[in-house]
Coordinates of C-alpha atoms and ligand atoms in Angstrom, one line a residue:
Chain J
X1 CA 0.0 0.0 0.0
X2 CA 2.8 2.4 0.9
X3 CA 4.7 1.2 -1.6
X4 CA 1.6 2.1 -4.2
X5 CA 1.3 5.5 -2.7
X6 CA 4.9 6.2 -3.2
X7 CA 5.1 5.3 -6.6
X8 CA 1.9 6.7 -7.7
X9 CA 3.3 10.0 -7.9
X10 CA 6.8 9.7 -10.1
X11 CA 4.2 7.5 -12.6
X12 CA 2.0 10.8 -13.1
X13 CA 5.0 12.7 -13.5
X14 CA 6.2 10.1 -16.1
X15 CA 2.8 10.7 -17.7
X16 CA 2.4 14.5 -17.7
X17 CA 6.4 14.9 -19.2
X18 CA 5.6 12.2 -21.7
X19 CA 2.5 13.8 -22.7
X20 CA 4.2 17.4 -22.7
X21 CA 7.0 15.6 -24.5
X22 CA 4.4 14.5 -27.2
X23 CA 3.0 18.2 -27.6
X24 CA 5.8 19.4 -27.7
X25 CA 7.4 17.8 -30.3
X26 CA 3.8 17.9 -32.3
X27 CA 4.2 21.2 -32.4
X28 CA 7.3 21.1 -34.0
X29 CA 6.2 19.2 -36.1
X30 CA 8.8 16.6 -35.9
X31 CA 6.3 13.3 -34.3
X32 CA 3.6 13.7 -36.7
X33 CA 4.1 11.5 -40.5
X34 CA 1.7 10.6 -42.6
X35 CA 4.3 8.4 -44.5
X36 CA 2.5 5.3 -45.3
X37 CA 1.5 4.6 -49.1
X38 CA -2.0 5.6 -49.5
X39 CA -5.0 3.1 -48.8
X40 CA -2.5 1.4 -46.7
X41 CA -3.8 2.5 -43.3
X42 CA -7.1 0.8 -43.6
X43 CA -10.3 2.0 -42.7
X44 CA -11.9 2.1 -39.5
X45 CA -14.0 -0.8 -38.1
X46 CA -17.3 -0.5 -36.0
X47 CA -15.6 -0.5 -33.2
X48 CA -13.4 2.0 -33.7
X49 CA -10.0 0.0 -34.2
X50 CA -8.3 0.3 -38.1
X51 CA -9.3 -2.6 -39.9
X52 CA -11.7 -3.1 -42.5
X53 CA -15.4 -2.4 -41.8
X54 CA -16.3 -5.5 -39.0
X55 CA -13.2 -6.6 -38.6
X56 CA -9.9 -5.4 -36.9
X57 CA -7.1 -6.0 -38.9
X58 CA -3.1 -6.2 -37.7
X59 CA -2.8 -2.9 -39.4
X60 CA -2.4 0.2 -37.2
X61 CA -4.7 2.8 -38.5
X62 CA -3.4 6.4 -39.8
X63 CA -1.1 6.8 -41.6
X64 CA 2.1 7.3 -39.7
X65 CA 5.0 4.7 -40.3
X66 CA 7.4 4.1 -37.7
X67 CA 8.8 7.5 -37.7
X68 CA 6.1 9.0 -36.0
X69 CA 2.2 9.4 -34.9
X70 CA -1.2 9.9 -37.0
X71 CA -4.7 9.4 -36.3
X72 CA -8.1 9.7 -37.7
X73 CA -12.1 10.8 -36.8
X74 CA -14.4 8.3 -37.9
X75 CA -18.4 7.8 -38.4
X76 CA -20.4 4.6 -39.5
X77 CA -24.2 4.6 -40.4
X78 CA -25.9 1.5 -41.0
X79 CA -29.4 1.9 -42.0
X80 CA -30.6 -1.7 -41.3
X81 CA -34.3 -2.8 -41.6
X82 CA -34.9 -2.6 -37.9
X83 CA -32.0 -0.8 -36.4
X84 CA -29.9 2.0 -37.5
X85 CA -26.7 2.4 -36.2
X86 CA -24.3 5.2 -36.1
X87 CA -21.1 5.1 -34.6
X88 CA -18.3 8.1 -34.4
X89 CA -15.1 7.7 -32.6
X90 CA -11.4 8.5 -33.2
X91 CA -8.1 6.9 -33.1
X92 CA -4.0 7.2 -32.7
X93 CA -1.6 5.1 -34.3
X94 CA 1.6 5.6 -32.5
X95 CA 5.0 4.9 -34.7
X96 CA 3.1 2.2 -36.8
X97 CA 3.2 0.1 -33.3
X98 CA 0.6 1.0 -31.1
X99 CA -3.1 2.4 -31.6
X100 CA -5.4 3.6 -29.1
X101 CA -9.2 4.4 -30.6
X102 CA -12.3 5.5 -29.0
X103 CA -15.9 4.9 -30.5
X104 CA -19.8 5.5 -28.9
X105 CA -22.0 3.7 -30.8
X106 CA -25.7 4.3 -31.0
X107 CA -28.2 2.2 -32.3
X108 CA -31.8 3.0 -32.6
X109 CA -34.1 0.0 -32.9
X110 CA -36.9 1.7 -34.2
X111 CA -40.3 -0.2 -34.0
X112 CA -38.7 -3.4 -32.9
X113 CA -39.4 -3.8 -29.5
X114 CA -42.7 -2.1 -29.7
X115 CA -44.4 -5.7 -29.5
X116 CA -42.7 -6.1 -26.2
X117 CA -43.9 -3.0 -25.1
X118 CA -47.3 -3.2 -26.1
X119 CA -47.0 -6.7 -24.2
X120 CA -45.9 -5.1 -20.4
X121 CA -48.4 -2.6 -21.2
X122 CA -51.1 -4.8 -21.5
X123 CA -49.9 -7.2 -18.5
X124 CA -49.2 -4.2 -16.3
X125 CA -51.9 -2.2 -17.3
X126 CA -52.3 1.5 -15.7
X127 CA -49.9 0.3 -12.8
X128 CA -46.8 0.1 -14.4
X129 CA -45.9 -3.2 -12.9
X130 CA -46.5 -7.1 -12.8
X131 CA -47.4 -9.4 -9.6
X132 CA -45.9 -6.1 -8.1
X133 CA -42.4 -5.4 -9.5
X134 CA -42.4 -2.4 -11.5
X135 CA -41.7 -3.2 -14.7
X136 CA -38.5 -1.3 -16.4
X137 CA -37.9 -2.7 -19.8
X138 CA -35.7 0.0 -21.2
X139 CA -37.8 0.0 -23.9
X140 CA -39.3 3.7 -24.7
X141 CA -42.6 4.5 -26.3
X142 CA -41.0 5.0 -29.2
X143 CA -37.6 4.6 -30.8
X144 CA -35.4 2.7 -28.1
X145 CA -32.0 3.6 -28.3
X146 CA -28.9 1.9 -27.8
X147 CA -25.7 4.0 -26.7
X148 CA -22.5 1.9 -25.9
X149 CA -18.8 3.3 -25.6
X150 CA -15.8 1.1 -27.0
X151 CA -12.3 1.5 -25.9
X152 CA -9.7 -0.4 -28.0
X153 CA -5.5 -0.7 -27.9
X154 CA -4.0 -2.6 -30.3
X155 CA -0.2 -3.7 -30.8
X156 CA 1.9 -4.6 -33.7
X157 CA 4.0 -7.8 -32.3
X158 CA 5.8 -8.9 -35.7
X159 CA 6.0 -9.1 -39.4
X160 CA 5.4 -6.4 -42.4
X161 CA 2.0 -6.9 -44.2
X162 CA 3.0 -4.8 -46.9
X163 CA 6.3 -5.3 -47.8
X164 CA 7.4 -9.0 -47.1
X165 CA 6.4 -10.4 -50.5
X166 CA 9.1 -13.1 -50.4
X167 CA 7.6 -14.9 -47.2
X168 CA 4.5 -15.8 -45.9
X169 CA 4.9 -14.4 -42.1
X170 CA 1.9 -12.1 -42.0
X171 CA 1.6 -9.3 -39.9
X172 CA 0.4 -10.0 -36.1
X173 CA -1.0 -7.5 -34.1
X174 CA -2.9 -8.1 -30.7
X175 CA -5.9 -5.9 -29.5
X176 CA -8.1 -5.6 -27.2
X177 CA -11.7 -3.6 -26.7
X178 CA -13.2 -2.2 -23.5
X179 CA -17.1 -1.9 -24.5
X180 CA -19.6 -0.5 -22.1
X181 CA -23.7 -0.9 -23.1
X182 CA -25.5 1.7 -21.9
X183 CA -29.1 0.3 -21.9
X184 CA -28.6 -2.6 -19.1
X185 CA -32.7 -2.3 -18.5
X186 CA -32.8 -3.7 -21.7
X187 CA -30.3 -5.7 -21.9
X188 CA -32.1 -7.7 -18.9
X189 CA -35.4 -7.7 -20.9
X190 CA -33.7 -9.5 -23.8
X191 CA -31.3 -11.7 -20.9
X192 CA -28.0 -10.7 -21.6
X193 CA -25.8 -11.4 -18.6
X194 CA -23.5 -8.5 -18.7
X195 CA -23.9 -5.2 -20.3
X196 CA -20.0 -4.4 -19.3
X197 CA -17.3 -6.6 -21.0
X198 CA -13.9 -6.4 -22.7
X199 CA -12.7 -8.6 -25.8
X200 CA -9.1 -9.6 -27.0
X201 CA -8.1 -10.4 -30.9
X202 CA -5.0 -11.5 -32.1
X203 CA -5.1 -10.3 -35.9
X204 CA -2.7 -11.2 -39.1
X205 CA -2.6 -9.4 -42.3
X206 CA -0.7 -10.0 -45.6
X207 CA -1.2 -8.2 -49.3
X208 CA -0.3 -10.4 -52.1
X209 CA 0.6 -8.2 -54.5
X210 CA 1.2 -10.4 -57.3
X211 CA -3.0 -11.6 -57.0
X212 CA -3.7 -7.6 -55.8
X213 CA -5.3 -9.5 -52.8
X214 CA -4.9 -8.8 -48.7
X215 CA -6.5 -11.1 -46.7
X216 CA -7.1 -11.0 -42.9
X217 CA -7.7 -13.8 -40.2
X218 CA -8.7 -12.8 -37.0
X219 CA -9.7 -15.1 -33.8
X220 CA -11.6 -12.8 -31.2
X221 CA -12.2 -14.1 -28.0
X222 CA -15.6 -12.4 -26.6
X223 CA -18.9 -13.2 -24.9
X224 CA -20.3 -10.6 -27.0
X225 CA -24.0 -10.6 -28.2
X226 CA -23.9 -8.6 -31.6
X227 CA -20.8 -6.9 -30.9
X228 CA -21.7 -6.1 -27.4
X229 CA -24.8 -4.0 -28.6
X230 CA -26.9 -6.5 -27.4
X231 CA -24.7 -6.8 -24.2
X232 CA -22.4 -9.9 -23.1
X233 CA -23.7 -13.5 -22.5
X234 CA -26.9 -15.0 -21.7
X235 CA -28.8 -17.5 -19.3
X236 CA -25.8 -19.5 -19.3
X237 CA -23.6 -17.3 -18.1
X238 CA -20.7 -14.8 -20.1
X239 CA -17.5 -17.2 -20.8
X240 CA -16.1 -16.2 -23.7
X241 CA -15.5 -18.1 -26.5
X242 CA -12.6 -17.8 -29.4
X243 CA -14.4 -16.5 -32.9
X244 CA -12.7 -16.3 -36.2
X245 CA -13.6 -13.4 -38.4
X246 CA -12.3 -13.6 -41.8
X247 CA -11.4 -10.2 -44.7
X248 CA -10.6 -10.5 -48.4
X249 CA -10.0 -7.6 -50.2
X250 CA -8.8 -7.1 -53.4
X251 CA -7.2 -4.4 -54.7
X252 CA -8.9 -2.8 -57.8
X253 CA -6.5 0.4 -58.0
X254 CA -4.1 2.1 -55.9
X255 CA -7.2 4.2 -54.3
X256 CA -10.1 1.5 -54.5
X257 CA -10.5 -1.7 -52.7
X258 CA -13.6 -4.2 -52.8
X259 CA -13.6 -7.0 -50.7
X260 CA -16.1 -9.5 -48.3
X261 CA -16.0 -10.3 -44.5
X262 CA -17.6 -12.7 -42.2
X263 CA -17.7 -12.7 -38.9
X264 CA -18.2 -15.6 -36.4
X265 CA -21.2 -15.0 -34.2
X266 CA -22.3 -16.3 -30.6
X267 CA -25.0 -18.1 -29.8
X268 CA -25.8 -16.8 -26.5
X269 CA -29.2 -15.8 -26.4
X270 CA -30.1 -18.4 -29.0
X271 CA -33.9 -19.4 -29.1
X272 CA -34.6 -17.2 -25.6
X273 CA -37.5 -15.2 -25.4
X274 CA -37.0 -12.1 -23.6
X275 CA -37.9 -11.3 -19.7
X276 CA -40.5 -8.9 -18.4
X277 CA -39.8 -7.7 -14.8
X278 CA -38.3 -11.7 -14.2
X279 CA -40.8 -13.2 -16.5
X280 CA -40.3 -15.1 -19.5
X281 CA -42.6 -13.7 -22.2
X282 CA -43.2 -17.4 -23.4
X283 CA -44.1 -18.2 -19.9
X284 CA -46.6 -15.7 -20.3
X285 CA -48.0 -17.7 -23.4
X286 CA -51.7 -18.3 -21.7
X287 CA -52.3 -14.8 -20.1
X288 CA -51.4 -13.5 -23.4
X289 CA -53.4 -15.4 -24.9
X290 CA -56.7 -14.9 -22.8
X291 CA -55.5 -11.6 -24.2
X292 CA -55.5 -11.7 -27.3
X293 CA -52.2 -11.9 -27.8
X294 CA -51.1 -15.4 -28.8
X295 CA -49.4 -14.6 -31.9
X296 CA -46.7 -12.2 -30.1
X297 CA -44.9 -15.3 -27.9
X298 CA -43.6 -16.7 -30.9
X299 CA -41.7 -13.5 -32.6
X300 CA -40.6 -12.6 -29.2
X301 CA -37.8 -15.5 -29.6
X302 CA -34.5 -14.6 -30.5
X303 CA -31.6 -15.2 -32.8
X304 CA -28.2 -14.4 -33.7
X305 CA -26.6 -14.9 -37.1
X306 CA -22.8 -14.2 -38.2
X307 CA -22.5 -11.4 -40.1
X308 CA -21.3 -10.7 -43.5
X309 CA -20.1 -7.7 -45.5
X310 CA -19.1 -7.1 -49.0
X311 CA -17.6 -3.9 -49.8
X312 CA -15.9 -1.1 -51.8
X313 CA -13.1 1.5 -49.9
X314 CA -12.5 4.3 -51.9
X315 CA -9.2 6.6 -50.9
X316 CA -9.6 9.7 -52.8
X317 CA -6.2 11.4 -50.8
X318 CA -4.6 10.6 -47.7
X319 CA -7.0 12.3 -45.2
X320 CA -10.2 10.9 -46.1
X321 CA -11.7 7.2 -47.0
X322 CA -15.3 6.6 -47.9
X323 CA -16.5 3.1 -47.4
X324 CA -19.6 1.5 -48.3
X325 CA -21.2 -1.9 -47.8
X326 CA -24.2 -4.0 -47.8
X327 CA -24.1 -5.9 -44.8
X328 CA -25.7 -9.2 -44.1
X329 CA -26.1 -9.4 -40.5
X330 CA -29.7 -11.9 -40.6
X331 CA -31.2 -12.1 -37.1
X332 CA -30.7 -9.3 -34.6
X333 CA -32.5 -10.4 -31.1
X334 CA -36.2 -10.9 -32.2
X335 CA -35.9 -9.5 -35.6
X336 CA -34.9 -11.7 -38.8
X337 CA -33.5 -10.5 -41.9
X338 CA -31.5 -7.3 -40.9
X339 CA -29.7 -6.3 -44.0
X340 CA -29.0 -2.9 -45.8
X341 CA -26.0 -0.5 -47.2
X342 CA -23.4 0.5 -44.5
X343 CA -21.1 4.0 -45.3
X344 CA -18.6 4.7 -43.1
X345 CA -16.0 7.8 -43.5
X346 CA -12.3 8.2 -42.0
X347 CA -10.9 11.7 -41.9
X348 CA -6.9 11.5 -41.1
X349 CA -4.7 14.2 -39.9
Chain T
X1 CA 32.3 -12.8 -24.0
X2 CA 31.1 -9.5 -24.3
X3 CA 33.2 -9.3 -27.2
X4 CA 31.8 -12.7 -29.0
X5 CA 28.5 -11.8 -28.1
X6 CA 28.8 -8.5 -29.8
X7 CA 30.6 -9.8 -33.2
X8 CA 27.5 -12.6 -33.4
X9 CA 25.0 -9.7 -33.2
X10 CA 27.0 -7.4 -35.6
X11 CA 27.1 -10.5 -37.7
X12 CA 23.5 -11.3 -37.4
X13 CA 22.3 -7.8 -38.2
X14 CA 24.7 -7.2 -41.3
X15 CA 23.9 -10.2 -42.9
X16 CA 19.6 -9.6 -42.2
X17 CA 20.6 -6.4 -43.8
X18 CA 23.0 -7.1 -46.4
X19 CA 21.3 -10.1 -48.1
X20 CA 17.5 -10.4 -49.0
X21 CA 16.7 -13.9 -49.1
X22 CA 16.9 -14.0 -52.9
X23 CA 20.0 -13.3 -55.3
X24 CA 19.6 -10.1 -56.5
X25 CA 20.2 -10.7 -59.9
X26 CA 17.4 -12.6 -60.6
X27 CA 13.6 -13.1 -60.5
X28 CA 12.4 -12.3 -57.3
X29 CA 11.0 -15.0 -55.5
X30 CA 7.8 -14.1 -54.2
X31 CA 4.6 -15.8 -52.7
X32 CA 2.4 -16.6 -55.0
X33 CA 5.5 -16.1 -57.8
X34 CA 5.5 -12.9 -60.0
X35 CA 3.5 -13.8 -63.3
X36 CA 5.9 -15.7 -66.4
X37 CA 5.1 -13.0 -68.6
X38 CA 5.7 -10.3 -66.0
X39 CA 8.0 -8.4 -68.2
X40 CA 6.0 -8.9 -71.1
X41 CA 3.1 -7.0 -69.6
X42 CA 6.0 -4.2 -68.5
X43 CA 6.0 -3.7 -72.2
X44 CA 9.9 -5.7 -72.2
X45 CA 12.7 -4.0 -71.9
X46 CA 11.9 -0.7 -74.1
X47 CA 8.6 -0.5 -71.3
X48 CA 10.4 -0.5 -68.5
X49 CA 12.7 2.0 -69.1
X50 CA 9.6 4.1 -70.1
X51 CA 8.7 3.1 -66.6
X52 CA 11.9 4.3 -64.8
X53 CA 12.1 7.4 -66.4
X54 CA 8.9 8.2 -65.6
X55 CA 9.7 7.3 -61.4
X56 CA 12.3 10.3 -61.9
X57 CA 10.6 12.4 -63.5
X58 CA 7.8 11.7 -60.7
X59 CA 10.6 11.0 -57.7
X60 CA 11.9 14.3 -58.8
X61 CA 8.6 16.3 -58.7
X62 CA 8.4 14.9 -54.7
X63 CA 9.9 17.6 -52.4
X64 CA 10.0 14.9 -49.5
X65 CA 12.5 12.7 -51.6
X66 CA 14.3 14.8 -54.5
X67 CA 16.6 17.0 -52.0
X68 CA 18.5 13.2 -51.6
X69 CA 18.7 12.0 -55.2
X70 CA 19.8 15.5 -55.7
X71 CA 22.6 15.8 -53.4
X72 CA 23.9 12.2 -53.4
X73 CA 22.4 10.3 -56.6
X74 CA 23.1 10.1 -60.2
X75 CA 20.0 10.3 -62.3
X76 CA 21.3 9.0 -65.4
X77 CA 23.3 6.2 -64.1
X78 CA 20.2 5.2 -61.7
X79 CA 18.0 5.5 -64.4
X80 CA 20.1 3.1 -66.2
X81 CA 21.0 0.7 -63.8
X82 CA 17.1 0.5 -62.5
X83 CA 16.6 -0.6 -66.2
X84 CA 18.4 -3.8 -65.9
X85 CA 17.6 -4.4 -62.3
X86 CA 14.2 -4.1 -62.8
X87 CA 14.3 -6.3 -65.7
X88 CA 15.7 -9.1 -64.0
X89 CA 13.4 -8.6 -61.0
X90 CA 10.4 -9.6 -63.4
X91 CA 12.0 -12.5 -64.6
X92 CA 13.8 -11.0 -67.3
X93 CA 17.4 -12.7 -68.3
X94 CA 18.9 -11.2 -71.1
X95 CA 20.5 -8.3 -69.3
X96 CA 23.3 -8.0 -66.6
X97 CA 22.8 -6.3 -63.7
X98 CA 26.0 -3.6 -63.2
X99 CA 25.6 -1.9 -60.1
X100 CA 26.4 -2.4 -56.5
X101 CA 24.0 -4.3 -54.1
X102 CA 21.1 -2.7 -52.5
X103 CA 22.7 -2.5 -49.5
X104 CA 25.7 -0.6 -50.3
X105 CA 24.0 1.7 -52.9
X106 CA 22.1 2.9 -49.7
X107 CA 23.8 2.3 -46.7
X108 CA 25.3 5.8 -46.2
X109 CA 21.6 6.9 -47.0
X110 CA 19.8 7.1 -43.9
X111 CA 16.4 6.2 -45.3
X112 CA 13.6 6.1 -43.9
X113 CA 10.8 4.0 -44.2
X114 CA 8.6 7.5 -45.2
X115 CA 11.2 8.0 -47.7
X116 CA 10.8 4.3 -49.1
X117 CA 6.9 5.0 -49.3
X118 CA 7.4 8.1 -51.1
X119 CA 9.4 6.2 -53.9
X120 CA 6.5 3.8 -53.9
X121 CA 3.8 6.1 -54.5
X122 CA 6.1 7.5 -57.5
X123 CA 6.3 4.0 -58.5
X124 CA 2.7 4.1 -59.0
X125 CA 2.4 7.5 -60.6
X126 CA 4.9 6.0 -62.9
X127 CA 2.7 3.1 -63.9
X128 CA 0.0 5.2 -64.7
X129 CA 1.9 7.7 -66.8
X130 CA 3.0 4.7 -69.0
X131 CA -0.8 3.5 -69.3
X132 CA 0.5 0.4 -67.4
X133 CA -2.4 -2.2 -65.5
X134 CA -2.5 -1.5 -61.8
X135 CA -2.0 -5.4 -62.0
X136 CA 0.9 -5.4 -63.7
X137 CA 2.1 -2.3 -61.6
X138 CA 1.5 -4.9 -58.6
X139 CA 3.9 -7.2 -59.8
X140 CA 6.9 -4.8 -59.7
X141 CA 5.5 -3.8 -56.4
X142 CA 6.1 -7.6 -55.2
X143 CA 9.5 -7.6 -57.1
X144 CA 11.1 -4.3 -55.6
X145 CA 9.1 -5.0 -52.3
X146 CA 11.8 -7.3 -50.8
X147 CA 14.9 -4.6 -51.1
X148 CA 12.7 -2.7 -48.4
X149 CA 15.4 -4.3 -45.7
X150 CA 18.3 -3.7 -47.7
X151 CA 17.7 -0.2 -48.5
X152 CA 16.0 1.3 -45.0
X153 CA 18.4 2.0 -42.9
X154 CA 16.6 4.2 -40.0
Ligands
HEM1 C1 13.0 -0.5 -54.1 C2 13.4 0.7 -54.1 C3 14.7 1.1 -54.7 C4 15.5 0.6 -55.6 C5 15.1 -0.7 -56.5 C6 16.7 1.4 -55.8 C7 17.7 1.1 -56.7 C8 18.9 1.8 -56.8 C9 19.9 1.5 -57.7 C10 19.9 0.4 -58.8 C11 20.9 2.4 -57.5 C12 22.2 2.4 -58.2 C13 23.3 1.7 -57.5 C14 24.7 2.1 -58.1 O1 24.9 3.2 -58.4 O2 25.5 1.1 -58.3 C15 20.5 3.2 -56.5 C16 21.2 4.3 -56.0 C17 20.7 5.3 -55.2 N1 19.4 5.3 -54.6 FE1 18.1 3.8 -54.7 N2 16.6 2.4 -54.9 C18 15.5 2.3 -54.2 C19 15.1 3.1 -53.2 C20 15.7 4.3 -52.9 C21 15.2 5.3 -52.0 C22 13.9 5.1 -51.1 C23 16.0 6.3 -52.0 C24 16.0 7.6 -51.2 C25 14.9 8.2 -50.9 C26 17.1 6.0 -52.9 C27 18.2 6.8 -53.1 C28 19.3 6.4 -53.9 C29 20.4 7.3 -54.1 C30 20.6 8.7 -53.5 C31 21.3 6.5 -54.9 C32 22.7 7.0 -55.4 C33 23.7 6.5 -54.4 C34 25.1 6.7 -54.9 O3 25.3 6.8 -56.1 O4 26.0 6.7 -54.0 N3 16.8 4.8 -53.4 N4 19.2 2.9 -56.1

């Protein structure tokens, strides 16, 4: 404890010179580089890290090789059937070794849960609550939202992506995401088990240039439902699991790239309804159906698909990438079928 | 001890440095290989040294880069000796590669690995100026990739 105490103070010193070191020598103009060939950088993924568009690849994003720092402001929107997301962040690459990125996500669900809430509405009538227990869905009257903050670090451990064309060592980076779901009275309606969780990856990237391809493998070990937006876990607990995620990309001209992704997904809330105020929904099948209500049980269950992307990157100049994609994400909680375009922007320094 | 250790590691790092893990007067060997008819779809011999005179022309338009080749390099005997290099980079063997290793041309150089990129995207400039594919572009890409160890320094 003493020992803590003691040492607490030279490490906030350390921090404040380094940091002071850093603006320093930004402003002369020495740390900041924006050497790397264009496109090279990637884009930014949903979460925030530089990757491709669902994925986070062994790249570190900007555009700053080893001589010095870069970074870059990103938004996604994802107009889905059900949900629309939108997601803005920003990120550091340090000396092509280190990134640290930071993303809040929002996704609105639209009508979606409105069938649940027409459900505690009708089961808790004018009082607000069941057998008692007020009920607290986190489900609004209209257009639930869902807010969550990501924080990511990645490192570069070995190999060149770019460069190596006469072996097959890829690149390897490891990461890791800190993601914190802000709606946890939702979360418990649809039984996640945690609405707080982190997630590490271990990433590798290569460009072939002779086939104009990159690919990336990455193996994510999470508990994540949908990415986290539908919080960590289920029923059965939060252990996480490894998932492989998988990008192709091919490179069409030195500023466009098209490519596909897939993305492993969980199965933690697989085939659960979701809870009202401790009650399962199904549960509930005969009160809701002296209702009226029989047909709602059975679209109340839900599912979780892996997701897929195809897309095209487009690099006009060093500060700015434009992606779209049609993303194939199928069943999100009680919903099937949740496709549509995807367009994400990265503005560099 | 100190000593030994010292020479191994000196060793170790000049010979990492010094030789790329192909010969370099040869086809690179690159995974996959670089296409058979590589140099064909360079335009042979007279295309590629369209291409290199184009990557001065465009290496000399780049302030972050033309201050070195001005002060230390020799444009005409680059531009020639690129020519053959190149040549036999895409599988090309009717020429003779004159010039001193990677490593040597550059070692007194002090490049960095912006510098390197810079050369790159005046590679690319080049290709497009001589109405090459960006395919074909690639496969000089993968050839010259390789030299990257041999030729940053910093
Ligand atoms: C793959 C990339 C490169 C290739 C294939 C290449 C090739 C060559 C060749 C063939 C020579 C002639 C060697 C001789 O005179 O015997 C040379 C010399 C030279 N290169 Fe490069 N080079 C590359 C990258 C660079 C870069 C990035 C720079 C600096 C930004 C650079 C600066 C020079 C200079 C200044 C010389 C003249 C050195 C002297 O005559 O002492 N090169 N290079």
């Amino acid at each position: 404890m003493e020992e803590a105490k003691r040492n607490k103070f030279p490490l906030s010193k350390g921090a404040a010179l380094f940091v002071a070191m850093l603006a320093s020598s930004i402003s002369h103009g020495d740390l900041f580089d924006s050497g790397k060939v264009l496109a090279t950088g990637g884009v930014s993924m949903i979460d925030g890290a530089g990757g491709g568009g669902i994925t986070p690849w062994a790249t570190i994003t900007g555009y700053a090789t080893k001589e010095g720092i870069n970074g870059d402001l990103h938004y996604t929107y994802a107009p889905l059937a059900n949900y629309t997301l939108h997601s803005v962040g920003a990120a550091v690459g340090f000396w092509d070794r280190f990134e640290l990125s930071y993303t809040s996500s929002s996704l609105t669900t639209g009508s979606t849960f409105d069938t649940v809430g027409l459900v505690t509405d009708t089961l808790g009538g004018a009082t607000g609550s069941l057998a008692g227990t007020p009920i607290n869905t986190g489900i609004e009257p209209f257009n639930t939202t869902i807010d969550m903050e990501v924080i990511g670090a990645k490192v570069r451990v070995f190999g060149e992506a770019i460069y190596d064309s006469d072996n097959l060592i890829p690149q390897v980076a490891i990461g890791a995401f800190y993601k914190n779901n802000k709606n946890e009275d939702l979360l418990k309606t649809l039984k996640a088990d945690k609405a707080k969780d982190w997630e590490a990856y271990i990433s590798a990237t290569k460009i072939f240039f002779p086939i104009n391809t990159l690919i990336n493998v990455t193996a994510r070990y999470t508990a994540a439902n949908q990415t986290g937006l539908v919080g960590f876990g289920g029923p059965g607990g939060s252990d996480k699991e490894i998932r492989p995620e998988v990008s192709i990309a091919y490179l069409l001209r030195k500023d466009t790239v098209i490519g596909m992704e897939w993305a492993k997904h969980g199965d933690n809330l697989e085939g659960e309804s979701v809870e009202v105020a401790g009650l399962d929904l199904t549960s509930l099948q005969p009160t809701l159906e002296t209702l009226g209500l029989s047909a709602v049980a059975g679209t109340l269950t839900q599912h979780e698909s892996d997701w897929y992307d195809i897309f095209v990157a487009f690099f006009p100049n060093k500060n700015l990438s434009i992606t779209m994609a049609y993303a194939m994400l199928g069943n999100i909680t009680i919903t099937p079928d949740q496709h549509g375009f995807y367009m994400s922007l990265q503005a560099s320094f | 001890m100190k000593q030994l250790f010292r020479t191994i590691a000196i060793t170790f790092m000049l010979s990492v440095a010094a030789s790329p893990s192909f010969s370099q007067t040869g086809k690179t060997e690159t995974y996959p290989p670089i296409d058979s008819d590589a140099l064909e779809q360079f335009g042979g011999p007279e295309g590629v040294r369209n291409w290199v005179e184009s990557l001065f022309y465009y290496i000399m338009l780049d302030n972050r880069i033309n201050h070195v080749f001005r002060e230390f390099g020799n444009i005409e005997r680059q531009i020639y000796l690129n020519t053959q290099l190149l040549q036999l980079v895409l599988g090309g063997n009717e020429v003779e590669y004159q010039g001193a290793s990677m490593a040597a041309a550059h070692a007194d150089l002090g490049i960095t690995l912006t510098q390197f990129n810079a050369v790159v995207e005046a590679a690319y400039n080049a290709c497009e100026r001589i109405q090459l594919t960006y395919e074909a572009c690639n496969l000089m890409i993968a050839g010259l990739a390789p030299y990257k160890h041999a030729i940053v320094t910093r």
